[in-house]
Amino acid sequence: MQVAGFFFLFSLLPFVELWLLVRIGRLFGAPSVLAYVLTMIFVGGWLARNQGRRVLEQARAALQSGQVPEEGLLGGALVWIGAVLLIIPGVISDLLGVLCLIPITRRAIGARLQRALASRVQRGSVRVESVRWGGPSNGDVIDTVGEDVTEEDPRLR
């Protein structure tokens, strides 16, 4: 799917979410919908904290034993995305958020994303570059001294 398609879907999603909440509100009443939205916000925060801590502890234990973390950064990113989706009011976003937070589905989503990213890197449509902050990547250090030149050149004033 092209970027324009994703933009269209994400532009349309809030309206679909609002329509669903209104429809559910007509069936069960506005207080029920409000209770649902508030409950999902709290559940999302609790699950994010619980699952996020669990992913970090597993990563730390794996690194201490000299192994690569099972879920790594992708698992942590999916926990964060799931929490944000649960906090956003809506039925569809809540469903997607729960899928990102449940360990079994999170691993399946992560594996699929990892395969898709790997194939794009192999095709050359995605490049991975490392950036080193604080200086050139070849190890040379360039030390400079600043100098005010505004008095010498009247155009710079």
mmCIF file of C-alpha atoms in Angstrom:
data_model
loop_
_atom_site.group_PDB
_atom_site.id
_atom_site.type_symbol
_atom_site.label_atom_id
_atom_site.label_comp_id
_atom_site.label_asym_id
_atom_site.label_seq_id
_atom_site.Cartn_x
_atom_site.Cartn_y
_atom_site.Cartn_z
ATOM 1 C CA MET A 1 0.000 0.000 0.000
ATOM 2 C CA GLN A 2 1.306 3.420 -0.925
ATOM 3 C CA VAL A 3 1.854 6.287 1.496
ATOM 4 C CA ALA A 4 -1.235 8.059 0.151
ATOM 5 C CA GLY A 5 -3.344 5.000 1.003
ATOM 6 C CA PHE A 6 -2.066 4.932 4.570
ATOM 7 C CA PHE A 7 -2.666 8.662 4.901
ATOM 8 C CA PHE A 8 -6.224 8.214 3.657
ATOM 9 C CA LEU A 9 -6.881 5.330 6.082
ATOM 10 C CA PHE A 10 -5.465 7.210 9.059
ATOM 11 C CA SER A 11 -7.450 10.305 8.071
ATOM 12 C CA LEU A 12 -10.622 8.251 7.846
ATOM 13 C CA LEU A 13 -10.038 6.265 11.054
ATOM 14 C CA PRO A 14 -11.117 8.987 13.556
ATOM 15 C CA PHE A 15 -14.435 9.406 11.762
ATOM 16 C CA VAL A 16 -15.061 5.653 11.736
ATOM 17 C CA GLU A 17 -14.127 5.483 15.433
ATOM 18 C CA LEU A 18 -16.489 8.324 16.285
ATOM 19 C CA TRP A 19 -19.292 6.743 14.252
ATOM 20 C CA LEU A 20 -18.791 3.429 16.082
ATOM 21 C CA LEU A 21 -18.801 5.109 19.496
ATOM 22 C CA VAL A 22 -22.019 6.966 18.635
ATOM 23 C CA ARG A 23 -23.645 3.733 17.430
ATOM 24 C CA ILE A 24 -22.565 1.905 20.590
ATOM 25 C CA GLY A 25 -23.791 4.874 22.637
ATOM 26 C CA ARG A 26 -27.235 4.574 21.043
ATOM 27 C CA LEU A 27 -27.351 0.876 21.908
ATOM 28 C CA PHE A 28 -25.984 0.972 25.453
ATOM 29 C CA GLY A 29 -26.220 4.634 26.451
ATOM 30 C CA ALA A 30 -23.701 7.439 26.720
ATOM 31 C CA PRO A 31 -22.599 6.593 30.310
ATOM 32 C CA SER A 32 -21.647 3.089 29.162
ATOM 33 C CA VAL A 33 -19.546 4.438 26.304
ATOM 34 C CA LEU A 34 -17.858 6.943 28.617
ATOM 35 C CA ALA A 35 -17.132 4.162 31.126
ATOM 36 C CA TYR A 36 -15.721 2.005 28.313
ATOM 37 C CA VAL A 37 -13.438 4.779 27.049
ATOM 38 C CA LEU A 38 -12.151 5.610 30.551
ATOM 39 C CA THR A 39 -11.666 1.928 31.382
ATOM 40 C CA MET A 40 -9.648 1.358 28.224
ATOM 41 C CA ILE A 41 -7.452 4.359 29.026
ATOM 42 C CA PHE A 42 -6.632 2.893 32.449
ATOM 43 C CA VAL A 43 -6.261 -0.658 31.107
ATOM 44 C CA GLY A 44 -3.967 0.661 28.371
ATOM 45 C CA GLY A 45 -1.773 2.435 30.882
ATOM 46 C CA TRP A 46 -1.639 -0.594 33.168
ATOM 47 C CA LEU A 47 -0.870 -3.016 30.335
ATOM 48 C CA ALA A 48 1.756 -0.701 28.897
ATOM 49 C CA ARG A 49 3.511 -0.415 32.240
ATOM 50 C CA ASN A 50 3.225 -4.141 32.964
ATOM 51 C CA GLN A 51 4.209 -5.399 29.507
ATOM 52 C CA GLY A 52 6.807 -2.680 28.994
ATOM 53 C CA ARG A 53 8.515 -3.623 32.252
ATOM 54 C CA ARG A 54 8.363 -7.299 31.269
ATOM 55 C CA VAL A 55 9.959 -6.637 27.856
ATOM 56 C CA LEU A 56 12.706 -4.546 29.464
ATOM 57 C CA GLU A 57 13.419 -7.192 32.125
ATOM 58 C CA GLN A 58 13.638 -9.934 29.484
ATOM 59 C CA ALA A 59 15.967 -7.795 27.371
ATOM 60 C CA ARG A 60 18.163 -6.996 30.364
ATOM 61 C CA ALA A 61 18.352 -10.679 31.397
ATOM 62 C CA ALA A 62 19.236 -11.733 27.850
ATOM 63 C CA LEU A 63 21.956 -9.089 27.568
ATOM 64 C CA GLN A 64 23.424 -10.061 30.942
ATOM 65 C CA SER A 65 23.660 -13.689 29.807
ATOM 66 C CA GLY A 66 25.341 -12.615 26.554
ATOM 67 C CA GLN A 67 22.367 -13.278 24.280
ATOM 68 C CA VAL A 68 20.416 -11.091 21.915
ATOM 69 C CA PRO A 69 17.061 -10.024 23.411
ATOM 70 C CA GLU A 70 14.144 -12.017 21.992
ATOM 71 C CA GLU A 71 11.847 -9.077 21.328
ATOM 72 C CA GLY A 72 14.360 -6.263 21.351
ATOM 73 C CA LEU A 73 13.484 -2.753 20.312
ATOM 74 C CA LEU A 74 10.656 -3.883 18.072
ATOM 75 C CA GLY A 75 8.817 -5.480 21.007
ATOM 76 C CA GLY A 76 9.283 -2.350 23.080
ATOM 77 C CA ALA A 77 8.046 -0.192 20.224
ATOM 78 C CA LEU A 78 4.965 -2.394 19.815
ATOM 79 C CA VAL A 79 4.203 -2.097 23.545
ATOM 80 C CA TRP A 80 4.424 1.680 23.247
ATOM 81 C CA ILE A 81 2.264 1.720 20.108
ATOM 82 C CA GLY A 82 -0.276 -0.568 21.794
ATOM 83 C CA ALA A 83 -0.486 1.710 24.814
ATOM 84 C CA VAL A 84 -1.002 4.785 22.658
ATOM 85 C CA LEU A 85 -3.701 2.977 20.660
ATOM 86 C CA LEU A 86 -5.523 1.998 23.861
ATOM 87 C CA ILE A 87 -5.376 5.508 25.238
ATOM 88 C CA ILE A 88 -6.870 6.931 22.018
ATOM 89 C CA PRO A 89 -10.671 6.668 22.347
ATOM 90 C CA GLY A 90 -12.143 4.209 19.866
ATOM 91 C CA VAL A 91 -13.064 0.602 19.315
ATOM 92 C CA ILE A 92 -10.773 -0.168 16.366
ATOM 93 C CA SER A 93 -7.748 1.489 17.970
ATOM 94 C CA ASP A 94 -8.446 -0.429 21.202
ATOM 95 C CA LEU A 95 -8.525 -3.730 19.332
ATOM 96 C CA LEU A 96 -5.254 -2.943 17.555
ATOM 97 C CA GLY A 97 -3.722 -1.770 20.836
ATOM 98 C CA VAL A 98 -4.648 -4.985 22.647
ATOM 99 C CA LEU A 99 -3.134 -7.002 19.797
ATOM 100 C CA CYS A 100 0.120 -5.062 20.213
ATOM 101 C CA LEU A 101 0.186 -5.631 23.980
ATOM 102 C CA ILE A 102 -0.642 -9.345 24.227
ATOM 103 C CA PRO A 103 2.727 -11.177 24.137
ATOM 104 C CA ILE A 104 1.672 -13.881 21.645
ATOM 105 C CA THR A 105 0.204 -11.488 19.074
ATOM 106 C CA ARG A 106 2.967 -8.919 19.718
ATOM 107 C CA ARG A 107 5.594 -11.525 18.824
ATOM 108 C CA ALA A 108 3.670 -12.519 15.691
ATOM 109 C CA ILE A 109 3.310 -8.876 14.607
ATOM 110 C CA GLY A 110 6.970 -8.233 15.426
ATOM 111 C CA ALA A 111 8.122 -11.258 13.433
ATOM 112 C CA ARG A 112 6.077 -10.187 10.430
ATOM 113 C CA LEU A 113 7.377 -6.612 10.635
ATOM 114 C CA GLN A 114 10.934 -7.905 10.988
ATOM 115 C CA ARG A 115 10.570 -10.098 7.869
ATOM 116 C CA ALA A 116 9.058 -7.205 5.901
ATOM 117 C CA LEU A 117 11.838 -4.862 6.977
ATOM 118 C CA ALA A 118 14.525 -7.440 6.174
ATOM 119 C CA SER A 119 13.140 -7.989 2.674
ATOM 120 C CA ARG A 120 13.019 -4.245 2.032
ATOM 121 C CA VAL A 121 16.587 -3.841 3.240
ATOM 122 C CA GLN A 122 17.692 -6.677 0.911
ATOM 123 C CA ARG A 123 15.851 -5.108 -2.044
ATOM 124 C CA GLY A 124 17.487 -1.785 -1.287
ATOM 125 C CA SER A 125 14.277 0.151 -0.751
ATOM 126 C CA VAL A 126 15.290 0.777 2.882
ATOM 127 C CA ARG A 127 18.797 1.741 3.879
ATOM 128 C CA VAL A 128 20.145 1.358 7.364
ATOM 129 C CA GLU A 129 22.808 3.839 8.362
ATOM 130 C CA SER A 130 24.486 4.439 11.650
ATOM 131 C CA VAL A 131 24.981 7.954 12.858
ATOM 132 C CA ARG A 132 27.556 8.788 15.464
ATOM 133 C CA TRP A 133 26.893 11.950 17.368
ATOM 134 C CA GLY A 134 29.730 14.149 18.466
ATOM 135 C CA GLY A 135 32.079 14.003 15.504
ATOM 136 C CA PRO A 136 33.012 12.410 12.218
ATOM 137 C CA SER A 137 32.467 8.667 11.928
ATOM 138 C CA ASN A 138 36.080 7.967 10.864
ATOM 139 C CA GLY A 139 37.373 8.660 14.371
ATOM 140 C CA ASP A 140 39.124 11.946 13.594
ATOM 141 C CA VAL A 141 38.405 14.820 15.925
ATOM 142 C CA ILE A 142 38.096 18.271 14.461
ATOM 143 C CA ASP A 143 38.644 20.975 17.050
ATOM 144 C CA THR A 144 37.645 24.480 16.059
ATOM 145 C CA VAL A 145 37.824 27.889 17.638
ATOM 146 C CA GLY A 146 35.041 30.360 16.905
ATOM 147 C CA GLU A 147 35.851 33.865 15.777
ATOM 148 C CA ASP A 148 33.534 36.888 15.391
ATOM 149 C CA VAL A 149 33.994 38.324 11.901
ATOM 150 C CA THR A 150 31.045 40.723 11.807
ATOM 151 C CA GLU A 151 33.268 43.793 12.333
ATOM 152 C CA GLU A 152 35.559 42.919 9.436
ATOM 153 C CA ASP A 153 32.802 42.498 6.815
ATOM 154 C CA PRO A 154 30.022 45.132 6.843
ATOM 155 C CA ARG A 155 27.693 42.820 4.858
ATOM 156 C CA LEU A 156 27.478 40.456 7.846
ATOM 157 C CA ARG A 157 26.126 43.087 10.226
#
